[in-house]
mmCIF file with all atom_site columns, C-alpha atoms in Angstrom:
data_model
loop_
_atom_site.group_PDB
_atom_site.id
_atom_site.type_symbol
_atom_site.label_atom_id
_atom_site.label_alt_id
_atom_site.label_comp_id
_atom_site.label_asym_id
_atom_site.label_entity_id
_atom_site.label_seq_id
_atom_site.pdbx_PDB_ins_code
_atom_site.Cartn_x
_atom_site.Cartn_y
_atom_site.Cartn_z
_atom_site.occupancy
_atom_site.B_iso_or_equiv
_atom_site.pdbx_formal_charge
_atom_site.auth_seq_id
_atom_site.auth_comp_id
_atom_site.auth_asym_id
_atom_site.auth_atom_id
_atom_site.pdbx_PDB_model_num
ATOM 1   C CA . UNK A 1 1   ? 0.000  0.000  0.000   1.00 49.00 ? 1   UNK A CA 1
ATOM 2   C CA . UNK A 1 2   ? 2.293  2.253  0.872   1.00 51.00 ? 2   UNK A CA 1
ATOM 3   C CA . UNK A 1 3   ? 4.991  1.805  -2.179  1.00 54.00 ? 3   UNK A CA 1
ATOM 4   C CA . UNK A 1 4   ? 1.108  2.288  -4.394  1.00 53.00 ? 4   UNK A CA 1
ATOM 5   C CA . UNK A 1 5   ? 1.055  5.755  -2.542  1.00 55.00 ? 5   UNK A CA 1
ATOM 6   C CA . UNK A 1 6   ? 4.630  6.220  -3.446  1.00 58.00 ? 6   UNK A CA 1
ATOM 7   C CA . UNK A 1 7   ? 4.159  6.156  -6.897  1.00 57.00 ? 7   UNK A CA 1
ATOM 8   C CA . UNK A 1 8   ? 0.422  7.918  -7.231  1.00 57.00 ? 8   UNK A CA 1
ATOM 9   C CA . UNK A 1 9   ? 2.249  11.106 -5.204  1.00 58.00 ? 9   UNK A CA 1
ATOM 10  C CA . UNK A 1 10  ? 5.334  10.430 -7.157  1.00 54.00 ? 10  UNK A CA 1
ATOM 11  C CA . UNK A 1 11  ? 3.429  10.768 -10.929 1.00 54.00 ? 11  UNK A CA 1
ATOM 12  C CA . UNK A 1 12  ? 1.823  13.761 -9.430  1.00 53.00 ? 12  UNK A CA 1
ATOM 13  C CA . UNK A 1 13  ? 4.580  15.683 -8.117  1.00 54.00 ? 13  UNK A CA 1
ATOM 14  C CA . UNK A 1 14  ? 6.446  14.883 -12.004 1.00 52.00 ? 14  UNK A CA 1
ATOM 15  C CA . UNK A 1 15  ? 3.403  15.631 -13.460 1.00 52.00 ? 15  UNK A CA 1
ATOM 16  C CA . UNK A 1 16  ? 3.434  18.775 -11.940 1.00 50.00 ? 16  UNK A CA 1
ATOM 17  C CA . UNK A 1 17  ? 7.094  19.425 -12.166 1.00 51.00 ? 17  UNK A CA 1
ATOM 18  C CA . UNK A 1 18  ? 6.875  19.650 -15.993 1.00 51.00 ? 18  UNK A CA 1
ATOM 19  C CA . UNK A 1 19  ? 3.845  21.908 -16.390 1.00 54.00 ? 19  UNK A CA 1
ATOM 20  C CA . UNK A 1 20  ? 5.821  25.107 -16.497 1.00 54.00 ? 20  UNK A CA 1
ATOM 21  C CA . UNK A 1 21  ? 2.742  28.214 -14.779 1.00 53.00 ? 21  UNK A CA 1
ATOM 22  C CA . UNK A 1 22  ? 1.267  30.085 -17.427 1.00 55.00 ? 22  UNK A CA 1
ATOM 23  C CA . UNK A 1 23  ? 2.623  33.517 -17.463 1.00 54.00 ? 23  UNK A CA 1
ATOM 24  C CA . UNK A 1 24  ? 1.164  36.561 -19.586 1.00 58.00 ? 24  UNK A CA 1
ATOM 25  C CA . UNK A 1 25  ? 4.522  38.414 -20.159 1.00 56.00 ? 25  UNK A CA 1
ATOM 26  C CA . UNK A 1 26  ? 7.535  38.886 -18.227 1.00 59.00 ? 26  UNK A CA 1
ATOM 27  C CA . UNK A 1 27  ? 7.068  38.285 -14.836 1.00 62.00 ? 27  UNK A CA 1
ATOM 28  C CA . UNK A 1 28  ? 9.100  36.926 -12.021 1.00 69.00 ? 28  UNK A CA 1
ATOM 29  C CA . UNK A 1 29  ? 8.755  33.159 -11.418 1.00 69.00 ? 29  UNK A CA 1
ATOM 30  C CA . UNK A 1 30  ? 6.154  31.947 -8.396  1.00 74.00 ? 30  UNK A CA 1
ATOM 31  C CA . UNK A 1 31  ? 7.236  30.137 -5.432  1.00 80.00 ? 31  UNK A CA 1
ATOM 32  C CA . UNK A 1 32  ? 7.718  26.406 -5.683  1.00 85.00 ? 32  UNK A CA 1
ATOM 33  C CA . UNK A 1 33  ? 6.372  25.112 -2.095  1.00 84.00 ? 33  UNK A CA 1
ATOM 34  C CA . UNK A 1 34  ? 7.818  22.464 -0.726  1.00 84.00 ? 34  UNK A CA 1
ATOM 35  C CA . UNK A 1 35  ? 5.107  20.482 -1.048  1.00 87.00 ? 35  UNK A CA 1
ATOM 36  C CA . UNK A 1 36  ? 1.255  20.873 -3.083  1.00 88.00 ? 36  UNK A CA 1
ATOM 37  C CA . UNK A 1 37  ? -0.495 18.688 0.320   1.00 89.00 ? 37  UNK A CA 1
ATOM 38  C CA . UNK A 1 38  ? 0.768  20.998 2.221   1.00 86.00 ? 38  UNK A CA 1
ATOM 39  C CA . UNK A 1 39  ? 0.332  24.649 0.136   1.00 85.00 ? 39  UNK A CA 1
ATOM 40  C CA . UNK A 1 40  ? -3.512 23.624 0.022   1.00 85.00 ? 40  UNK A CA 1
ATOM 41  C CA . UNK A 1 41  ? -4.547 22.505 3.322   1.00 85.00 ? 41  UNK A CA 1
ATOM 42  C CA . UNK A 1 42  ? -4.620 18.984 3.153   1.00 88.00 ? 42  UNK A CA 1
ATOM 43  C CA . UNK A 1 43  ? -2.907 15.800 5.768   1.00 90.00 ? 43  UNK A CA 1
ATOM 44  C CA . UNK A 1 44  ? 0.424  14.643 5.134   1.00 92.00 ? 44  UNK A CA 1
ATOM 45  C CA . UNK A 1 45  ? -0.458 11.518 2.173   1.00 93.00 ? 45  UNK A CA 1
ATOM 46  C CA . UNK A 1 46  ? 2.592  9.810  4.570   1.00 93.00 ? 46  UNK A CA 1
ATOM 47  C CA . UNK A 1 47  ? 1.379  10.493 7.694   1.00 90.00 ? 47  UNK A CA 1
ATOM 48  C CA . UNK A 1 48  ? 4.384  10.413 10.249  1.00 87.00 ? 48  UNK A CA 1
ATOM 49  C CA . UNK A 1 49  ? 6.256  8.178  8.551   1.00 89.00 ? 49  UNK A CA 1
ATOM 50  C CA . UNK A 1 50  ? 9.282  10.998 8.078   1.00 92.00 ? 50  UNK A CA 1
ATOM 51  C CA . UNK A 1 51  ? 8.178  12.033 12.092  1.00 89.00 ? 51  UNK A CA 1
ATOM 52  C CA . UNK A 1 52  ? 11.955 10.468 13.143  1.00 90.00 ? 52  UNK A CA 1
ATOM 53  C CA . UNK A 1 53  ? 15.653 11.407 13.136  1.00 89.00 ? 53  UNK A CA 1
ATOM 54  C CA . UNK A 1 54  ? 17.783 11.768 10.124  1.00 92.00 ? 54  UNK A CA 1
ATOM 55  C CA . UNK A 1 55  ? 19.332 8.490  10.985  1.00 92.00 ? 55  UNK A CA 1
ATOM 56  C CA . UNK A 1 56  ? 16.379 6.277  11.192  1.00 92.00 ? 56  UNK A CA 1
ATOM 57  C CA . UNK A 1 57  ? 15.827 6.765  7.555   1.00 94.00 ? 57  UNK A CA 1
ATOM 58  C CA . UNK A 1 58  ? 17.139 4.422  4.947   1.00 93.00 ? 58  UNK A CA 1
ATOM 59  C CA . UNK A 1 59  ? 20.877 5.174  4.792   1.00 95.00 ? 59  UNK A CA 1
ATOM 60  C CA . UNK A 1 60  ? 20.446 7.275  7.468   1.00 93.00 ? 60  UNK A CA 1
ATOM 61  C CA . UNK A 1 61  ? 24.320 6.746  8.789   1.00 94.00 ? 61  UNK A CA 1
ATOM 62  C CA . UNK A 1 62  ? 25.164 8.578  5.227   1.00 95.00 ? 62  UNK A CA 1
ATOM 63  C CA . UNK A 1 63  ? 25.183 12.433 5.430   1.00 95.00 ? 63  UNK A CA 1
ATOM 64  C CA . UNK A 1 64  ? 22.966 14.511 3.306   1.00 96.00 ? 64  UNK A CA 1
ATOM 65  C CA . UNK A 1 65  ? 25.972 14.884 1.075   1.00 96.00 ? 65  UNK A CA 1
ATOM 66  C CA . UNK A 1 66  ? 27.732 11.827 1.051   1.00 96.00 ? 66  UNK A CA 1
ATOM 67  C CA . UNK A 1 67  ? 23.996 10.708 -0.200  1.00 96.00 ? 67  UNK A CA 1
ATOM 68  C CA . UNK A 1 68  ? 23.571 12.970 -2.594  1.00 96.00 ? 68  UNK A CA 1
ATOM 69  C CA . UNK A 1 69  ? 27.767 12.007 -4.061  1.00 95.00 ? 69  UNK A CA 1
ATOM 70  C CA . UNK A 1 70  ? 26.096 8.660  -3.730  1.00 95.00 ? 70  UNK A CA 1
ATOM 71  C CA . UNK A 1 71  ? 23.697 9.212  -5.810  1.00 93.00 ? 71  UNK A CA 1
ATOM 72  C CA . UNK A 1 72  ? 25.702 10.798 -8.647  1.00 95.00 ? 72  UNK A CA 1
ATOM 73  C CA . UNK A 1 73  ? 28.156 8.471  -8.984  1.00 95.00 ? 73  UNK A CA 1
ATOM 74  C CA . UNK A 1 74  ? 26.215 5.734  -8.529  1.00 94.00 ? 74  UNK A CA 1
ATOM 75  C CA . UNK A 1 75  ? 25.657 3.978  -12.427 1.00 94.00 ? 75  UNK A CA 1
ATOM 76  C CA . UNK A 1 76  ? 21.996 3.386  -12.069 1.00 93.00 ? 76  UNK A CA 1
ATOM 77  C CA . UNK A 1 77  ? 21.562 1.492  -15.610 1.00 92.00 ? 77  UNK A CA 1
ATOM 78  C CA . UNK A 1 78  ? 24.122 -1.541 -14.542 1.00 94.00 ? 78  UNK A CA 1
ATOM 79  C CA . UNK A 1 79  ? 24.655 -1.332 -10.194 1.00 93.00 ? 79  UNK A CA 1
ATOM 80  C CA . UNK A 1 80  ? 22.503 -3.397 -8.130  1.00 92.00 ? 80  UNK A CA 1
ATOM 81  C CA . UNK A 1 81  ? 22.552 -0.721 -5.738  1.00 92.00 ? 81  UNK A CA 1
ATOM 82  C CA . UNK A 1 82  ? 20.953 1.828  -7.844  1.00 94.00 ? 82  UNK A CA 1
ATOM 83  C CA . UNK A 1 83  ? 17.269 0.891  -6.384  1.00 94.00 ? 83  UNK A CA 1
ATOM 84  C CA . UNK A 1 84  ? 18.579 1.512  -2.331  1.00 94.00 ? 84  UNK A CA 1
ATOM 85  C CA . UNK A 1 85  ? 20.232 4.982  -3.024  1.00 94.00 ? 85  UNK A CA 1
ATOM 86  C CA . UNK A 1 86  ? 17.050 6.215  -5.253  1.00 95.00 ? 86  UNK A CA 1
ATOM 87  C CA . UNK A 1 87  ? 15.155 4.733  -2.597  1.00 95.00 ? 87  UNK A CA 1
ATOM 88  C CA . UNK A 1 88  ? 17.368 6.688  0.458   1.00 96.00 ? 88  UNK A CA 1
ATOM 89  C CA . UNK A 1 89  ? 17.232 9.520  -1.816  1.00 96.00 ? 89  UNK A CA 1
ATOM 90  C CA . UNK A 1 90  ? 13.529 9.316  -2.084  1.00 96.00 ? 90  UNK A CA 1
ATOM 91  C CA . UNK A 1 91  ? 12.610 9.156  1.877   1.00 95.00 ? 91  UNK A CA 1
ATOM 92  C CA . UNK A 1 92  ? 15.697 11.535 2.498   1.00 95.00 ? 92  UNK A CA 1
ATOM 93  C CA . UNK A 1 93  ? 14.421 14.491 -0.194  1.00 96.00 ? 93  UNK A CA 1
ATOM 94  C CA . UNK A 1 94  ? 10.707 14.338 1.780   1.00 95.00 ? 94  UNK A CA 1
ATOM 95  C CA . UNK A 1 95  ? 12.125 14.193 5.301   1.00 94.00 ? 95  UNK A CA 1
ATOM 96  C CA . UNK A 1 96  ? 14.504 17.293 4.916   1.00 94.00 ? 96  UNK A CA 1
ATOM 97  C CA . UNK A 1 97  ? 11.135 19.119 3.231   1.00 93.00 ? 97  UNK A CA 1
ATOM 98  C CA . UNK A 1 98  ? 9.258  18.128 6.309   1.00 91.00 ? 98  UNK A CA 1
ATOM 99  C CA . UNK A 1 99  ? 12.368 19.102 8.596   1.00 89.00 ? 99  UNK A CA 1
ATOM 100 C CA . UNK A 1 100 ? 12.603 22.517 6.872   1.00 89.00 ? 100 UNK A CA 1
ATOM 101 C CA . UNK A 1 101 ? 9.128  23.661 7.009   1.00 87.00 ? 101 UNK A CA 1
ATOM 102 C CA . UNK A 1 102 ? 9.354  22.584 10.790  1.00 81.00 ? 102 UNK A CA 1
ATOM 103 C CA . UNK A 1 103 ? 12.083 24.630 11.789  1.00 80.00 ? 103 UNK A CA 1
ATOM 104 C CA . UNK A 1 104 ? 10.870 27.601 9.599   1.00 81.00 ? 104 UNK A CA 1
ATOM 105 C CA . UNK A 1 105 ? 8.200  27.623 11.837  1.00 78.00 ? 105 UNK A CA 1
ATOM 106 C CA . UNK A 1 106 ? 9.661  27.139 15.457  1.00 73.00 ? 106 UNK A CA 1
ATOM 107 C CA . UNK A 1 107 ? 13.032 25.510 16.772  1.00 75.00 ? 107 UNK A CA 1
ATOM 108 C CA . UNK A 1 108 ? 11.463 21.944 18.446  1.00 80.00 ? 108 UNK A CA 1
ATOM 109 C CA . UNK A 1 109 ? 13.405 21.742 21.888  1.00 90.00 ? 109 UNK A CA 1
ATOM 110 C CA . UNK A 1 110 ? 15.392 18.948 22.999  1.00 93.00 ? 110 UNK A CA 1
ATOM 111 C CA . UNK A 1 111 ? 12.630 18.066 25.455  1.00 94.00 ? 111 UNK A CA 1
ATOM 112 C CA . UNK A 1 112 ? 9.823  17.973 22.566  1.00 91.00 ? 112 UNK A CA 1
ATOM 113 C CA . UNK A 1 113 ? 12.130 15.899 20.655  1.00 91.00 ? 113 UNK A CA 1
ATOM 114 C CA . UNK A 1 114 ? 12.572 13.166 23.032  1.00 94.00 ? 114 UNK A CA 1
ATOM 115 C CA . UNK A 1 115 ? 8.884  13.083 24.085  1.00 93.00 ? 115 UNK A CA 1
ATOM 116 C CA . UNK A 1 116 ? 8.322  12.594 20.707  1.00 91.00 ? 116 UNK A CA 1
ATOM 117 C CA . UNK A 1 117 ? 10.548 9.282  20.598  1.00 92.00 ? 117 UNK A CA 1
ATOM 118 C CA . UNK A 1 118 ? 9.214  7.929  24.022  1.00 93.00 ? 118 UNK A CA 1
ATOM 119 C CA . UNK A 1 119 ? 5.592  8.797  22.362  1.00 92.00 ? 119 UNK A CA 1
ATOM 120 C CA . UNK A 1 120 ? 6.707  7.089  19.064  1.00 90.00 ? 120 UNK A CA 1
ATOM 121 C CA . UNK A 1 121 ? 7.805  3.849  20.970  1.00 91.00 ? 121 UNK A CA 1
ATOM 122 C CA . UNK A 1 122 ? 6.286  3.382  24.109  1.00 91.00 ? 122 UNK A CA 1
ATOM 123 C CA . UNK A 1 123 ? 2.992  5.582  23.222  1.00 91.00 ? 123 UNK A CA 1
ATOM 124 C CA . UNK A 1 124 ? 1.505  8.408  24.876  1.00 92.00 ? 124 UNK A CA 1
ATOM 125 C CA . UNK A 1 125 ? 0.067  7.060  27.914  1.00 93.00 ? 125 UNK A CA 1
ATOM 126 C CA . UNK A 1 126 ? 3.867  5.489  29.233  1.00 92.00 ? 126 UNK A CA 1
ATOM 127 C CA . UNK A 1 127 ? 5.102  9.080  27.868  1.00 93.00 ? 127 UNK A CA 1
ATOM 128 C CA . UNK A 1 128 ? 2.601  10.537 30.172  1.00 94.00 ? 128 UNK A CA 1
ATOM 129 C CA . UNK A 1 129 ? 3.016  7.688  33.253  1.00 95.00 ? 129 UNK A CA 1
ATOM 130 C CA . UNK A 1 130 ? 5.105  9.771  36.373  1.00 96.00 ? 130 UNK A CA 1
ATOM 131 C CA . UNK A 1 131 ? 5.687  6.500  38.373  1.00 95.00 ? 131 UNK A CA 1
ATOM 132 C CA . UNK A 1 132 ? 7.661  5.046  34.986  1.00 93.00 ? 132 UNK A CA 1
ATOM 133 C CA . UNK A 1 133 ? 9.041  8.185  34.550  1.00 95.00 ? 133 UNK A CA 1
ATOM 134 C CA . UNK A 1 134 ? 10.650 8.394  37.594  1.00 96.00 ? 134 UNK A CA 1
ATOM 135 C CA . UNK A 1 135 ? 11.837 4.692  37.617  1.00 94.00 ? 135 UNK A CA 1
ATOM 136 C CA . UNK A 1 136 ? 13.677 5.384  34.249  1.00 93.00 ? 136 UNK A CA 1
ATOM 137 C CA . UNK A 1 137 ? 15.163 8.643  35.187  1.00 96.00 ? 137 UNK A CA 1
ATOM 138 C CA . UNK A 1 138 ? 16.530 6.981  38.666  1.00 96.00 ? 138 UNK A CA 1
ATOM 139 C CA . UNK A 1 139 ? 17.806 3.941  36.514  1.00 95.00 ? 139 UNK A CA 1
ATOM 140 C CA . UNK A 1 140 ? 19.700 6.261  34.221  1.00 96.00 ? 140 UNK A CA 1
ATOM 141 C CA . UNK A 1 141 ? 21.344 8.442  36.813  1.00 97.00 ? 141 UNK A CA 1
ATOM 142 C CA . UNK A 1 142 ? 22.300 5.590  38.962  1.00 97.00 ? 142 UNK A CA 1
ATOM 143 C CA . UNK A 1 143 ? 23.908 3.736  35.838  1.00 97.00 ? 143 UNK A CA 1
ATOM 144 C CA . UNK A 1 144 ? 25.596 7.511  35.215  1.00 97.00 ? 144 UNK A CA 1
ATOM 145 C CA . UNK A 1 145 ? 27.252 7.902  38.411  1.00 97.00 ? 145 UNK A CA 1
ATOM 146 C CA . UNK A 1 146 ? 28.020 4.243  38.702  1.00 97.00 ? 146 UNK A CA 1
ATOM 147 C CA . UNK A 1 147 ? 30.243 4.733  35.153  1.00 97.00 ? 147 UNK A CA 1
ATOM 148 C CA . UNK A 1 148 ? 32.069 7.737  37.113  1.00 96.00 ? 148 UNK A CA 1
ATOM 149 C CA . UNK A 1 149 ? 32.872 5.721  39.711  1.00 96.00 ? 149 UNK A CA 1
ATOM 150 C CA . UNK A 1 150 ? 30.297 5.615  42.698  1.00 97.00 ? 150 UNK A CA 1
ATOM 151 C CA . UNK A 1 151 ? 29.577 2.461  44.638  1.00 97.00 ? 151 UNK A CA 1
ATOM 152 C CA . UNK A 1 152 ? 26.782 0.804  45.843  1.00 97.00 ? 152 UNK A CA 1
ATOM 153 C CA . UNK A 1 153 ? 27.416 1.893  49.452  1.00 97.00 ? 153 UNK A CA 1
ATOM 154 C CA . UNK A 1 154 ? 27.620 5.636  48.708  1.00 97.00 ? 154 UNK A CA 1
ATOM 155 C CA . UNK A 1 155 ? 24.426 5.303  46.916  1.00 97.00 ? 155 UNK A CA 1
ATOM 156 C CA . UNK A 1 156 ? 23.057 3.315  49.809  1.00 96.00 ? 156 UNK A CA 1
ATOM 157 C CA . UNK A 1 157 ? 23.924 6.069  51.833  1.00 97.00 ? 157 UNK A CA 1
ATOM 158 C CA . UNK A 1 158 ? 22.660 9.042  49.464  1.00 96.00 ? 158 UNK A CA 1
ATOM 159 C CA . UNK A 1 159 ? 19.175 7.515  49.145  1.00 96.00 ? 159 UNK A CA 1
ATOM 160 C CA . UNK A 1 160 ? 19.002 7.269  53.386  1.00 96.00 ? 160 UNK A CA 1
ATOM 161 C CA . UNK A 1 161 ? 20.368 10.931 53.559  1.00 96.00 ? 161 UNK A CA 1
ATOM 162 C CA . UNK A 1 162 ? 17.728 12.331 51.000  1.00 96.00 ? 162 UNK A CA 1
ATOM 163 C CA . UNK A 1 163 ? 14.322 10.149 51.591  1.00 96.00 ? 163 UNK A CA 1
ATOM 164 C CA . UNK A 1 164 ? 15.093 11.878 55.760  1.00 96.00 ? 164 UNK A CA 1
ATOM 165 C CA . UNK A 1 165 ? 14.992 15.265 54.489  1.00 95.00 ? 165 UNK A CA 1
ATOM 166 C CA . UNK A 1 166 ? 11.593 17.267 53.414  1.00 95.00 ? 166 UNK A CA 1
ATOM 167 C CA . UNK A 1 167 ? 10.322 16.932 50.138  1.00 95.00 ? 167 UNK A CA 1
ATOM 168 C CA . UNK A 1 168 ? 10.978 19.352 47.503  1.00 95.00 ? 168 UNK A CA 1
ATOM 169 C CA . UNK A 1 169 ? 9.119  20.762 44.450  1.00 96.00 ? 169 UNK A CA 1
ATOM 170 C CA . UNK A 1 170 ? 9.728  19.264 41.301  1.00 96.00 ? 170 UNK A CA 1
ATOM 171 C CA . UNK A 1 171 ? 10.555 22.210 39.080  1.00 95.00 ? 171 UNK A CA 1
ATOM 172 C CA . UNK A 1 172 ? 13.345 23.162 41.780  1.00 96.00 ? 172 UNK A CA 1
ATOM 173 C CA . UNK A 1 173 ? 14.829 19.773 41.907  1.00 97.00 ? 173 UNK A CA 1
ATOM 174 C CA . UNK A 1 174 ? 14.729 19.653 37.534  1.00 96.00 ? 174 UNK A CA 1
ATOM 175 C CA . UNK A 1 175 ? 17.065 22.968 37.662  1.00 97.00 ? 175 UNK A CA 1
ATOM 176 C CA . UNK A 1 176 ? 19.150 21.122 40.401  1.00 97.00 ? 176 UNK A CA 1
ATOM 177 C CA . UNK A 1 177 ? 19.866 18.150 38.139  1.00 97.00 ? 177 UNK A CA 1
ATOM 178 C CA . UNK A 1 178 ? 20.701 20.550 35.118  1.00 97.00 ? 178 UNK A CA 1
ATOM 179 C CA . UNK A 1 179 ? 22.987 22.377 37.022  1.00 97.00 ? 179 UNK A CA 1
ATOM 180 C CA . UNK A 1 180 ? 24.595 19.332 39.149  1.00 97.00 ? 180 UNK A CA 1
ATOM 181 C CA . UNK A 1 181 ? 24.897 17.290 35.734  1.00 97.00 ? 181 UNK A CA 1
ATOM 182 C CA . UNK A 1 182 ? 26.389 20.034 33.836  1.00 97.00 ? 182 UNK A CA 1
ATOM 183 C CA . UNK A 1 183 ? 28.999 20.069 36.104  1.00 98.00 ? 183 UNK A CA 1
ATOM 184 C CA . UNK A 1 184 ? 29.374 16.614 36.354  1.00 97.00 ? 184 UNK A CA 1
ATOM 185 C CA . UNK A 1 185 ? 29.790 16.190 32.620  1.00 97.00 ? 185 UNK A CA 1
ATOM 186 C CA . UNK A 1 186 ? 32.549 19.338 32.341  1.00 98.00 ? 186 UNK A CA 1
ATOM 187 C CA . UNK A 1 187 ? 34.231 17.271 35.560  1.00 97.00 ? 187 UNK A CA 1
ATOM 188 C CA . UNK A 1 188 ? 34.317 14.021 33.147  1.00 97.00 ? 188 UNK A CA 1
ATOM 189 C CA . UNK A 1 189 ? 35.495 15.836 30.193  1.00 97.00 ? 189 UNK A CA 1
ATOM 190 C CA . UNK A 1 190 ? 31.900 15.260 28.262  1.00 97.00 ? 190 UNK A CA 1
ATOM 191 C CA . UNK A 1 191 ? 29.978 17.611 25.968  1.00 97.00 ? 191 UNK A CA 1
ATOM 192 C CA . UNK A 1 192 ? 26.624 17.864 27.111  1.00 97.00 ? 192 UNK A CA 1
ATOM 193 C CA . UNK A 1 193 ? 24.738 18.606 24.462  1.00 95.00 ? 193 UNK A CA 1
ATOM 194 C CA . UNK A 1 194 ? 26.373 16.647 21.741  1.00 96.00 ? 194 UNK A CA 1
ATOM 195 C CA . UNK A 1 195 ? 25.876 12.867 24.191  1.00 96.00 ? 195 UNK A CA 1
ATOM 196 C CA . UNK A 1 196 ? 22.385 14.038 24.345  1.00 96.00 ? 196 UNK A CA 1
ATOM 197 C CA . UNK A 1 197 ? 22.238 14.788 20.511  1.00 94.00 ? 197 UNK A CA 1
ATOM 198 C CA . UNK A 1 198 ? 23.692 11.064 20.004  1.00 95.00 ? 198 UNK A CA 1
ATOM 199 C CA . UNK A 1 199 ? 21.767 9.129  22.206  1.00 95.00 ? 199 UNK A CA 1
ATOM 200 C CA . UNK A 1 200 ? 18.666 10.646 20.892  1.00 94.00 ? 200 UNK A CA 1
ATOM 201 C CA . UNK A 1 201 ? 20.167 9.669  16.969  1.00 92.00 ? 201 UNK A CA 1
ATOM 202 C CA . UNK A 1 202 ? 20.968 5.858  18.515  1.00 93.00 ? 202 UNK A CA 1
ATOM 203 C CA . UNK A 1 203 ? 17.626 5.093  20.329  1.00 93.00 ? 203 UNK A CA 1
ATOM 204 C CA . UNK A 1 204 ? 15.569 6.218  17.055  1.00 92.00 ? 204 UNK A CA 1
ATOM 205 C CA . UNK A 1 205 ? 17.246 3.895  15.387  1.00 91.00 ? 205 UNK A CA 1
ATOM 206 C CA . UNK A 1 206 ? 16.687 1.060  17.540  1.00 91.00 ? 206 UNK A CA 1
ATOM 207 C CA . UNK A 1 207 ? 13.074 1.611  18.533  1.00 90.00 ? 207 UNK A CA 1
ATOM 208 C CA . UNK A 1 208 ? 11.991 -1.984 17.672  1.00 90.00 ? 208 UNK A CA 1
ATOM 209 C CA . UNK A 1 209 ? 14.808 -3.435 20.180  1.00 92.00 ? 209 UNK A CA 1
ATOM 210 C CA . UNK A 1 210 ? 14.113 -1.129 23.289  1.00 91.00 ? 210 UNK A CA 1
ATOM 211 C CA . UNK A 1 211 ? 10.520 -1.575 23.097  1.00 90.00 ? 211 UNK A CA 1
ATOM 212 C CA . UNK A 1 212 ? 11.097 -5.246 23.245  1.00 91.00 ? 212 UNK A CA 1
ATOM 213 C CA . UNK A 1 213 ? 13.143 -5.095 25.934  1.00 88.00 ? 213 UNK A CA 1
ATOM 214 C CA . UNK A 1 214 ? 11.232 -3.212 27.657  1.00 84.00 ? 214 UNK A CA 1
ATOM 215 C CA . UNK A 1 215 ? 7.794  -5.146 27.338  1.00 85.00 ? 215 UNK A CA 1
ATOM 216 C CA . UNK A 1 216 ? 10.122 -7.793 28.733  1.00 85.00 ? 216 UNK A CA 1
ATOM 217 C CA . UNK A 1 217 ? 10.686 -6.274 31.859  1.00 78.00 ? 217 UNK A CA 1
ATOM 218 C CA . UNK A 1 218 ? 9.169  -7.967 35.003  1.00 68.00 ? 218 UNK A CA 1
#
């Protein structure tokens, strides 16, 4: 179904690429838009299919121009791999025209762009669920600081020293684990924002496998 829709959008976006607009006299050109769905109105014919990273895409580990060198060189009358890179090229033209009309209307956040993976492979309601939420976020710092070098017993003893104090307010604590993990990662010699940027890249990729694993969970 899908490769059918392919090829109906494909003969209309062709067809419409070699009807050249009318003009009475010298004018400038129109604007091409990125796309005729969206110009009048109308649902994405692919519905979120492109909704992903760069790198979940088919050769997504190439660059936009290593694809596009690809591509060029690539002797589609004889290679067998002519069909892959017009297919890569394909799903990679459509999700940068998606990508670009998104950021020409407002930068997404880091923290949109994650809920959108956790949404995209767990579904909205885990996305949404605070108890899992929490569980996660303790499992991931606890793995963090056990990488850097904390034991068992100092944890032990953190988790005593913290569950005896008062409770604080969420929002408060949030800027507390920014700040605290900021310095952590300058203290370990890591860029911040760039192991965020990759681990967001790696778990797109392997959506299928986490979910599994994590429907396996006791």
């Amino acid at each position: 179904m899908g490769d059918l829709t392919d090829r109906k959008n494909a003969k209309m976006d062709a067809d419409l690429a070699f009807s050249p607009p009318a003009q009475d006299g010298p004018s400038p050109l129109p604007a091409t838009p990125a796309s005729k769905w969206r110009a009048d109105g109308d649902p994405d014919p692919h519905g979120r299919r492109y909704d992903c990273e760069r790198a979940a895409l088919v050769m997504g580990h190439l660059t936009d121009d290593q694809l596009a060198n690809a591509m060029f060189l690539c002797d589609h009358r004889t290679s067998f791999d002519s069909m892959s890179y017009l297919t890569a090229a394909k799903d990679r033209i459509r999700w940068l025209s998606r990508a670009l009309a998104q950021a020409s209307l407002k930068p997404e956040t880091f923290q949109a762009r994650v809920i959108r993976w956790i949404r995209h492979c767990f579904g909205a309601e885990v996305a949404a669920d605070k108890v899992e939420r929490n569980h996660r976020f303790l499992e991931e710092a606890l793995e963090l600081v056990q990488a850097g070098g904390c034991t068992a017993s100092e944890a032990h003893q953190l988790v005593d020293y913290v569950f005896g104090r008062p409770v604080g307010e969420v929002p408060l604590e949030v800027g507390g684990v920014m700040n605290t993990l900021a310095a952590l990662c300058t203290a370990h010699g890591v860029d911040l924002d760039a192991a965020a940027e990759t681990e967001l890249a790696r778990v797109w990729v392997k959506s299928d496998a986490i979910r599994a694993k994590w429907l396996a969970k006791p």
